[in-house]
């Protein structure tokens, strides 16, 4: 199977990245898995300009931005599962991850039905990655879980919008320092178990 992991922290090798690596390790422990890891902050992913070219109202055109996203969206359609990891930045997901979800919008293909006058009477999204599995990973600095309430809600909502199936959630807190999570065996265990589910869940 093929998994794509998206690291939404600008800090390579730090908490989010370490947890994602553990999820990958778990996935590899129980299946033959091919992994593509993408550092969102390193990739050439331009800001969404909000042009709406991909929307049905503007003729479902290709995104006019020319960067790494075109290939990423193609490969996402071929993948079996995803890992979306983000640190808590100001109680929400990182700026890079926010933009990444916006740039995923071309995958949310809309299907509309019109009446004889051409008015839209029914609309539904048919995401091109519908039904694929996903694990979310969140690291925060505070030692109070509620700090990431919005972070988890946003990740869940995006998974729902793209009709992805959440098979695991990894949430680690009190990671104030760089790479601090490496000394938290319980959180690493949770991440490993989420990876096992990612590769084995039906
Ligand atoms: C700009 C910024 C904003 C942050 N805001 C919060 C916050 O609101 N709540 C929180 O618990 N941690 C916050 N943190 C701490 C990070 O979520 C935490 O250190 C996390 O482990 C970083 O993950 P990383 O090492 O993968 O980058 C913030 C960190 C940064 C850099």
PDB file of C-alpha atoms and ligand atoms in Angstrom:
ATOM      1  CA  UNK A   1       0.000   0.000   0.000  1.00  0.00           C
ATOM      2  CA  UNK A   2       1.019   3.605  -0.445  1.00  0.00           C
ATOM      3  CA  UNK A   3       0.970   6.184   2.326  1.00  0.00           C
ATOM      4  CA  UNK A   4       1.601   9.909   2.043  1.00  0.00           C
ATOM      5  CA  UNK A   5       2.659  11.756   5.188  1.00  0.00           C
ATOM      6  CA  UNK A   6       2.366  15.519   5.455  1.00  0.00           C
ATOM      7  CA  UNK A   7       4.524  17.262   8.037  1.00  0.00           C
ATOM      8  CA  UNK A   8       2.850  20.556   8.928  1.00  0.00           C
ATOM      9  CA  UNK A   9       5.583  21.782  11.259  1.00  0.00           C
ATOM     10  CA  UNK A  10       8.285  24.116  10.002  1.00  0.00           C
ATOM     11  CA  UNK A  11      10.663  22.293  12.379  1.00  0.00           C
ATOM     12  CA  UNK A  12      12.156  19.242  10.693  1.00  0.00           C
ATOM     13  CA  UNK A  13      13.052  16.417  13.075  1.00  0.00           C
ATOM     14  CA  UNK A  14      10.983  17.886  15.885  1.00  0.00           C
ATOM     15  CA  UNK A  15       7.872  16.682  17.717  1.00  0.00           C
ATOM     16  CA  UNK A  16       5.362  16.444  14.851  1.00  0.00           C
ATOM     17  CA  UNK A  17       7.962  14.871  12.587  1.00  0.00           C
ATOM     18  CA  UNK A  18       9.044  12.332  15.240  1.00  0.00           C
ATOM     19  CA  UNK A  19       5.438  11.273  15.881  1.00  0.00           C
ATOM     20  CA  UNK A  20       4.802  10.942  12.156  1.00  0.00           C
ATOM     21  CA  UNK A  21       7.899   8.746  11.850  1.00  0.00           C
ATOM     22  CA  UNK A  22       6.475   6.499  14.588  1.00  0.00           C
ATOM     23  CA  UNK A  23       3.162   6.224  12.733  1.00  0.00           C
ATOM     24  CA  UNK A  24       5.136   5.243   9.629  1.00  0.00           C
ATOM     25  CA  UNK A  25       7.120   2.685  11.651  1.00  0.00           C
ATOM     26  CA  UNK A  26       3.853   1.185  12.903  1.00  0.00           C
ATOM     27  CA  UNK A  27       2.430   1.059   9.385  1.00  0.00           C
ATOM     28  CA  UNK A  28       5.581  -0.649   8.090  1.00  0.00           C
ATOM     29  CA  UNK A  29       5.537  -3.188  10.929  1.00  0.00           C
ATOM     30  CA  UNK A  30       2.423  -4.883   9.633  1.00  0.00           C
ATOM     31  CA  UNK A  31       2.356  -4.404   5.881  1.00  0.00           C
ATOM     32  CA  UNK A  32       4.453  -3.756   2.828  1.00  0.00           C
ATOM     33  CA  UNK A  33       4.162   0.005   2.757  1.00  0.00           C
ATOM     34  CA  UNK A  34       5.583   2.583   0.401  1.00  0.00           C
ATOM     35  CA  UNK A  35       5.813   5.992   2.063  1.00  0.00           C
ATOM     36  CA  UNK A  36       6.172   9.462   0.644  1.00  0.00           C
ATOM     37  CA  UNK A  37       6.856  12.078   3.313  1.00  0.00           C
ATOM     38  CA  UNK A  38       6.300  15.690   2.380  1.00  0.00           C
ATOM     39  CA  UNK A  39       7.577  18.589   4.452  1.00  0.00           C
ATOM     40  CA  UNK A  40       4.934  21.173   3.675  1.00  0.00           C
ATOM     41  CA  UNK A  41       7.273  24.043   4.559  1.00  0.00           C
ATOM     42  CA  UNK A  42      10.023  22.753   2.243  1.00  0.00           C
ATOM     43  CA  UNK A  43       7.816  21.968  -0.715  1.00  0.00           C
ATOM     44  CA  UNK A  44       6.945  24.564  -3.330  1.00  0.00           C
ATOM     45  CA  UNK A  45       3.329  25.092  -2.305  1.00  0.00           C
ATOM     46  CA  UNK A  46       2.152  28.595  -3.088  1.00  0.00           C
ATOM     47  CA  UNK A  47      -0.570  30.342  -1.143  1.00  0.00           C
ATOM     48  CA  UNK A  48      -4.106  29.721  -2.343  1.00  0.00           C
ATOM     49  CA  UNK A  49      -5.275  32.927  -3.991  1.00  0.00           C
ATOM     50  CA  UNK A  50      -8.964  32.116  -3.570  1.00  0.00           C
ATOM     51  CA  UNK A  51      -9.581  32.406  -7.326  1.00  0.00           C
ATOM     52  CA  UNK A  52     -12.132  29.583  -7.208  1.00  0.00           C
ATOM     53  CA  UNK A  53     -11.051  28.250 -10.623  1.00  0.00           C
ATOM     54  CA  UNK A  54     -11.600  24.682  -9.414  1.00  0.00           C
ATOM     55  CA  UNK A  55     -15.220  25.341  -8.441  1.00  0.00           C
ATOM     56  CA  UNK A  56     -18.118  24.201 -10.548  1.00  0.00           C
ATOM     57  CA  UNK A  57     -19.328  27.785 -10.808  1.00  0.00           C
ATOM     58  CA  UNK A  58     -16.123  28.611 -12.686  1.00  0.00           C
ATOM     59  CA  UNK A  59     -16.072  25.466 -14.801  1.00  0.00           C
ATOM     60  CA  UNK A  60     -13.999  23.118 -12.579  1.00  0.00           C
ATOM     61  CA  UNK A  61     -10.746  24.310 -14.142  1.00  0.00           C
ATOM     62  CA  UNK A  62      -7.283  23.213 -13.046  1.00  0.00           C
ATOM     63  CA  UNK A  63      -5.659  25.268 -10.306  1.00  0.00           C
ATOM     64  CA  UNK A  64      -3.684  27.996 -12.115  1.00  0.00           C
ATOM     65  CA  UNK A  65      -0.841  27.878  -9.575  1.00  0.00           C
ATOM     66  CA  UNK A  66       2.128  25.998 -10.946  1.00  0.00           C
ATOM     67  CA  UNK A  67       4.071  24.318  -8.168  1.00  0.00           C
ATOM     68  CA  UNK A  68       4.484  20.972  -6.383  1.00  0.00           C
ATOM     69  CA  UNK A  69       0.797  20.733  -5.549  1.00  0.00           C
ATOM     70  CA  UNK A  70      -0.255  19.469  -8.974  1.00  0.00           C
ATOM     71  CA  UNK A  71       1.862  16.320  -8.565  1.00  0.00           C
ATOM     72  CA  UNK A  72       0.930  15.919  -4.898  1.00  0.00           C
ATOM     73  CA  UNK A  73      -2.789  15.934  -5.719  1.00  0.00           C
ATOM     74  CA  UNK A  74      -2.239  13.344  -8.462  1.00  0.00           C
ATOM     75  CA  UNK A  75      -0.290  11.084  -6.128  1.00  0.00           C
ATOM     76  CA  UNK A  76      -2.889  11.508  -3.382  1.00  0.00           C
ATOM     77  CA  UNK A  77      -5.423   9.930  -5.717  1.00  0.00           C
ATOM     78  CA  UNK A  78      -3.149   6.905  -6.113  1.00  0.00           C
ATOM     79  CA  UNK A  79      -2.373   6.585  -2.376  1.00  0.00           C
ATOM     80  CA  UNK A  80      -4.208   4.354   0.096  1.00  0.00           C
ATOM     81  CA  UNK A  81      -3.741   6.400   3.243  1.00  0.00           C
ATOM     82  CA  UNK A  82      -2.519   9.689   4.660  1.00  0.00           C
ATOM     83  CA  UNK A  83      -0.905  11.091   7.768  1.00  0.00           C
ATOM     84  CA  UNK A  84      -1.644  14.746   8.486  1.00  0.00           C
ATOM     85  CA  UNK A  85       0.526  16.174  11.261  1.00  0.00           C
ATOM     86  CA  UNK A  86       0.444  19.679  12.653  1.00  0.00           C
ATOM     87  CA  UNK A  87       1.749  21.447  15.724  1.00  0.00           C
ATOM     88  CA  UNK A  88      -0.619  23.708  17.620  1.00  0.00           C
ATOM     89  CA  UNK A  89       0.209  27.216  16.458  1.00  0.00           C
ATOM     90  CA  UNK A  90      -1.901  29.813  18.264  1.00  0.00           C
ATOM     91  CA  UNK A  91      -4.535  27.204  19.126  1.00  0.00           C
ATOM     92  CA  UNK A  92      -5.059  26.289  15.493  1.00  0.00           C
ATOM     93  CA  UNK A  93      -3.236  24.243  12.851  1.00  0.00           C
ATOM     94  CA  UNK A  94      -0.043  25.671  11.389  1.00  0.00           C
ATOM     95  CA  UNK A  95      -0.250  28.234   8.615  1.00  0.00           C
ATOM     96  CA  UNK A  96       1.366  25.770   6.218  1.00  0.00           C
ATOM     97  CA  UNK A  97      -1.194  23.084   6.993  1.00  0.00           C
ATOM     98  CA  UNK A  98      -4.077  25.561   6.619  1.00  0.00           C
ATOM     99  CA  UNK A  99      -2.835  26.520   3.179  1.00  0.00           C
ATOM    100  CA  UNK A 100      -2.281  22.861   2.298  1.00  0.00           C
ATOM    101  CA  UNK A 101      -5.937  22.013   2.967  1.00  0.00           C
ATOM    102  CA  UNK A 102      -6.993  25.003   0.854  1.00  0.00           C
ATOM    103  CA  UNK A 103      -4.798  23.785  -1.977  1.00  0.00           C
ATOM    104  CA  UNK A 104      -6.395  20.318  -1.686  1.00  0.00           C
ATOM    105  CA  UNK A 105      -9.750  21.808  -2.694  1.00  0.00           C
ATOM    106  CA  UNK A 106      -9.440  20.704  -6.365  1.00  0.00           C
ATOM    107  CA  UNK A 107      -9.890  17.152  -5.013  1.00  0.00           C
ATOM    108  CA  UNK A 108     -13.377  18.118  -3.793  1.00  0.00           C
ATOM    109  CA  UNK A 109     -15.115  17.667  -7.098  1.00  0.00           C
ATOM    110  CA  UNK A 110     -18.691  18.930  -7.000  1.00  0.00           C
ATOM    111  CA  UNK A 111     -21.601  17.221  -8.661  1.00  0.00           C
ATOM    112  CA  UNK A 112     -24.622  19.410  -9.364  1.00  0.00           C
ATOM    113  CA  UNK A 113     -28.107  18.875 -10.722  1.00  0.00           C
ATOM    114  CA  UNK A 114     -29.884  21.743 -12.418  1.00  0.00           C
ATOM    115  CA  UNK A 115     -33.525  22.397 -13.286  1.00  0.00           C
ATOM    116  CA  UNK A 116     -34.688  23.299 -16.805  1.00  0.00           C
ATOM    117  CA  UNK A 117     -33.870  26.949 -16.157  1.00  0.00           C
ATOM    118  CA  UNK A 118     -30.318  26.039 -15.232  1.00  0.00           C
ATOM    119  CA  UNK A 119     -30.695  26.710 -11.523  1.00  0.00           C
ATOM    120  CA  UNK A 120     -28.737  24.395  -9.245  1.00  0.00           C
ATOM    121  CA  UNK A 121     -31.260  22.241  -7.365  1.00  0.00           C
ATOM    122  CA  UNK A 122     -28.845  19.796  -5.797  1.00  0.00           C
ATOM    123  CA  UNK A 123     -25.140  19.827  -5.093  1.00  0.00           C
ATOM    124  CA  UNK A 124     -22.873  17.300  -3.487  1.00  0.00           C
ATOM    125  CA  UNK A 125     -19.154  16.848  -3.249  1.00  0.00           C
ATOM    126  CA  UNK A 126     -17.547  13.675  -4.539  1.00  0.00           C
ATOM    127  CA  UNK A 127     -13.969  13.891  -3.316  1.00  0.00           C
ATOM    128  CA  UNK A 128     -11.431  12.151  -5.514  1.00  0.00           C
ATOM    129  CA  UNK A 129      -9.839  10.651  -2.368  1.00  0.00           C
ATOM    130  CA  UNK A 130     -13.111   9.472  -0.865  1.00  0.00           C
ATOM    131  CA  UNK A 131     -12.878   6.528   1.541  1.00  0.00           C
ATOM    132  CA  UNK A 132      -9.092   6.515   1.939  1.00  0.00           C
ATOM    133  CA  UNK A 133      -7.684   6.078   5.428  1.00  0.00           C
ATOM    134  CA  UNK A 134      -6.103   8.847   7.484  1.00  0.00           C
ATOM    135  CA  UNK A 135      -4.285   9.404  10.761  1.00  0.00           C
ATOM    136  CA  UNK A 136      -3.974  12.806  12.389  1.00  0.00           C
ATOM    137  CA  UNK A 137      -1.020  13.861  14.523  1.00  0.00           C
ATOM    138  CA  UNK A 138      -0.949  16.900  16.814  1.00  0.00           C
ATOM    139  CA  UNK A 139       1.735  18.201  19.158  1.00  0.00           C
ATOM    140  CA  UNK A 140       1.211  21.107  21.524  1.00  0.00           C
ATOM    141  CA  UNK A 141       3.207  22.977  24.157  1.00  0.00           C
ATOM    142  CA  UNK A 142       0.589  23.453  26.886  1.00  0.00           C
ATOM    143  CA  UNK A 143      -0.096  20.726  29.421  1.00  0.00           C
ATOM    144  CA  UNK A 144      -3.864  21.287  29.158  1.00  0.00           C
ATOM    145  CA  UNK A 145      -5.502  19.179  26.448  1.00  0.00           C
ATOM    146  CA  UNK A 146      -8.203  21.756  25.674  1.00  0.00           C
ATOM    147  CA  UNK A 147      -5.583  24.022  24.062  1.00  0.00           C
ATOM    148  CA  UNK A 148      -5.822  21.877  20.958  1.00  0.00           C
ATOM    149  CA  UNK A 149      -9.624  21.532  20.879  1.00  0.00           C
ATOM    150  CA  UNK A 150      -9.804  23.675  17.757  1.00  0.00           C
ATOM    151  CA  UNK A 151      -6.780  21.985  16.177  1.00  0.00           C
ATOM    152  CA  UNK A 152      -8.420  18.563  16.456  1.00  0.00           C
ATOM    153  CA  UNK A 153     -11.782  19.901  15.282  1.00  0.00           C
ATOM    154  CA  UNK A 154     -10.223  21.481  12.194  1.00  0.00           C
ATOM    155  CA  UNK A 155      -8.331  18.334  11.263  1.00  0.00           C
ATOM    156  CA  UNK A 156     -11.455  16.207  11.791  1.00  0.00           C
ATOM    157  CA  UNK A 157     -13.575  18.600   9.743  1.00  0.00           C
ATOM    158  CA  UNK A 158     -11.130  18.508   6.851  1.00  0.00           C
ATOM    159  CA  UNK A 159     -11.053  14.714   6.946  1.00  0.00           C
ATOM    160  CA  UNK A 160     -14.854  14.725   6.825  1.00  0.00           C
ATOM    161  CA  UNK A 161     -14.948  17.218   3.943  1.00  0.00           C
ATOM    162  CA  UNK A 162     -12.690  14.974   1.892  1.00  0.00           C
ATOM    163  CA  UNK A 163     -14.649  11.868   3.004  1.00  0.00           C
ATOM    164  CA  UNK A 164     -11.531  10.345   4.518  1.00  0.00           C
ATOM    165  CA  UNK A 165     -11.793   7.631   7.170  1.00  0.00           C
ATOM    166  CA  UNK A 166      -9.966   8.507  10.362  1.00  0.00           C
ATOM    167  CA  UNK A 167      -8.325   5.341  11.701  1.00  0.00           C
ATOM    168  CA  UNK A 168      -6.084   6.941  14.285  1.00  0.00           C
ATOM    169  CA  UNK A 169      -5.422  10.080  16.281  1.00  0.00           C
ATOM    170  CA  UNK A 170      -2.129  10.949  17.952  1.00  0.00           C
ATOM    171  CA  UNK A 171      -2.193  13.849  20.382  1.00  0.00           C
ATOM    172  CA  UNK A 172       0.851  14.744  22.441  1.00  0.00           C
ATOM    173  CA  UNK A 173       1.094  17.641  24.870  1.00  0.00           C
ATOM    174  CA  UNK A 174       3.644  19.509  26.955  1.00  0.00           C
ATOM    175  CA  UNK A 175       6.171  19.412  24.123  1.00  0.00           C
ATOM    176  CA  UNK A 176       7.620  22.851  24.676  1.00  0.00           C
ATOM    177  CA  UNK A 177      11.096  21.991  23.510  1.00  0.00           C
ATOM    178  CA  UNK A 178      12.288  20.801  20.166  1.00  0.00           C
ATOM    179  CA  UNK A 179      12.010  16.978  19.780  1.00  0.00           C
ATOM    180  CA  UNK A 180      10.870  16.603  23.410  1.00  0.00           C
ATOM    181  CA  UNK A 181       8.392  13.878  22.465  1.00  0.00           C
ATOM    182  CA  UNK A 182      11.236  11.422  21.879  1.00  0.00           C
ATOM    183  CA  UNK A 183      11.278  10.885  25.669  1.00  0.00           C
ATOM    184  CA  UNK A 184       7.548  10.100  25.878  1.00  0.00           C
ATOM    185  CA  UNK A 185       7.181   6.358  25.343  1.00  0.00           C
ATOM    186  CA  UNK A 186       3.403   6.359  25.792  1.00  0.00           C
ATOM    187  CA  UNK A 187       2.873   8.911  23.027  1.00  0.00           C
ATOM    188  CA  UNK A 188       5.293   7.084  20.747  1.00  0.00           C
ATOM    189  CA  UNK A 189       3.386   3.873  21.437  1.00  0.00           C
ATOM    190  CA  UNK A 190       0.094   5.559  20.527  1.00  0.00           C
ATOM    191  CA  UNK A 191       1.657   6.777  17.280  1.00  0.00           C
ATOM    192  CA  UNK A 192       2.983   3.304  16.441  1.00  0.00           C
ATOM    193  CA  UNK A 193      -0.461   1.769  17.088  1.00  0.00           C
ATOM    194  CA  UNK A 194      -2.092   4.366  14.849  1.00  0.00           C
ATOM    195  CA  UNK A 195       0.338   3.366  12.106  1.00  0.00           C
ATOM    196  CA  UNK A 196      -0.568  -0.291  12.501  1.00  0.00           C
ATOM    197  CA  UNK A 197      -4.233   0.649  12.047  1.00  0.00           C
ATOM    198  CA  UNK A 198      -3.383   2.767   9.019  1.00  0.00           C
ATOM    199  CA  UNK A 199      -1.879  -0.199   7.227  1.00  0.00           C
ATOM    200  CA  UNK A 200      -4.246  -2.909   8.465  1.00  0.00           C
ATOM    201  CA  UNK A 201      -7.711  -1.343   8.956  1.00  0.00           C
ATOM    202  CA  UNK A 202     -10.229  -2.440   6.351  1.00  0.00           C
TER     203      UNK A 202
HETATM  204  C1  LIG B   1       3.934  30.201  16.679  1.00  0.00           C
HETATM  205  C2  LIG B   1       3.656  29.174  17.739  1.00  0.00           C
HETATM  206  C3  LIG B   1       2.445  29.188  18.390  1.00  0.00           C
HETATM  207  C4  LIG B   1       2.154  28.223  19.351  1.00  0.00           C
HETATM  208  N1  LIG B   1       0.949  28.233  19.968  1.00  0.00           N
HETATM  209  C5  LIG B   1       0.646  27.272  20.875  1.00  0.00           C
HETATM  210  C6  LIG B   1      -0.637  27.249  21.506  1.00  0.00           C
HETATM  211  O1  LIG B   1      -1.496  28.098  21.266  1.00  0.00           O
HETATM  212  N2  LIG B   1      -0.893  26.248  22.385  1.00  0.00           N
HETATM  213  C7  LIG B   1       0.029  25.278  22.679  1.00  0.00           C
HETATM  214  O2  LIG B   1      -0.281  24.401  23.475  1.00  0.00           O
HETATM  215  N3  LIG B   1       1.253  25.283  22.087  1.00  0.00           N
HETATM  216  C8  LIG B   1       1.563  26.250  21.201  1.00  0.00           C
HETATM  217  N4  LIG B   1       2.820  26.270  20.610  1.00  0.00           N
HETATM  218  C9  LIG B   1       3.797  25.214  20.970  1.00  0.00           C
HETATM  219  C10 LIG B   1       3.864  24.090  19.932  1.00  0.00           C
HETATM  220  O3  LIG B   1       2.584  23.620  19.611  1.00  0.00           O
HETATM  221  C11 LIG B   1       4.673  22.933  20.488  1.00  0.00           C
HETATM  222  O4  LIG B   1       5.940  23.359  20.882  1.00  0.00           O
HETATM  223  C12 LIG B   1       4.767  21.787  19.508  1.00  0.00           C
HETATM  224  O5  LIG B   1       5.299  20.662  20.177  1.00  0.00           O
HETATM  225  C13 LIG B   1       5.653  22.147  18.324  1.00  0.00           C
HETATM  226  O6  LIG B   1       5.733  21.058  17.452  1.00  0.00           O
HETATM  227  P1  LIG B   1       7.027  20.867  16.515  1.00  0.00           P
HETATM  228  O7  LIG B   1       8.188  20.658  17.457  1.00  0.00           O
HETATM  229  O8  LIG B   1       6.723  19.714  15.666  1.00  0.00           O
HETATM  230  O9  LIG B   1       7.174  22.134  15.733  1.00  0.00           O
HETATM  231  C14 LIG B   1       3.133  27.234  19.675  1.00  0.00           C
HETATM  232  C15 LIG B   1       4.366  27.247  18.996  1.00  0.00           C
HETATM  233  C16 LIG B   1       4.632  28.199  18.054  1.00  0.00           C
HETATM  234  C17 LIG B   1       5.949  28.181  17.333  1.00  0.00           C
END
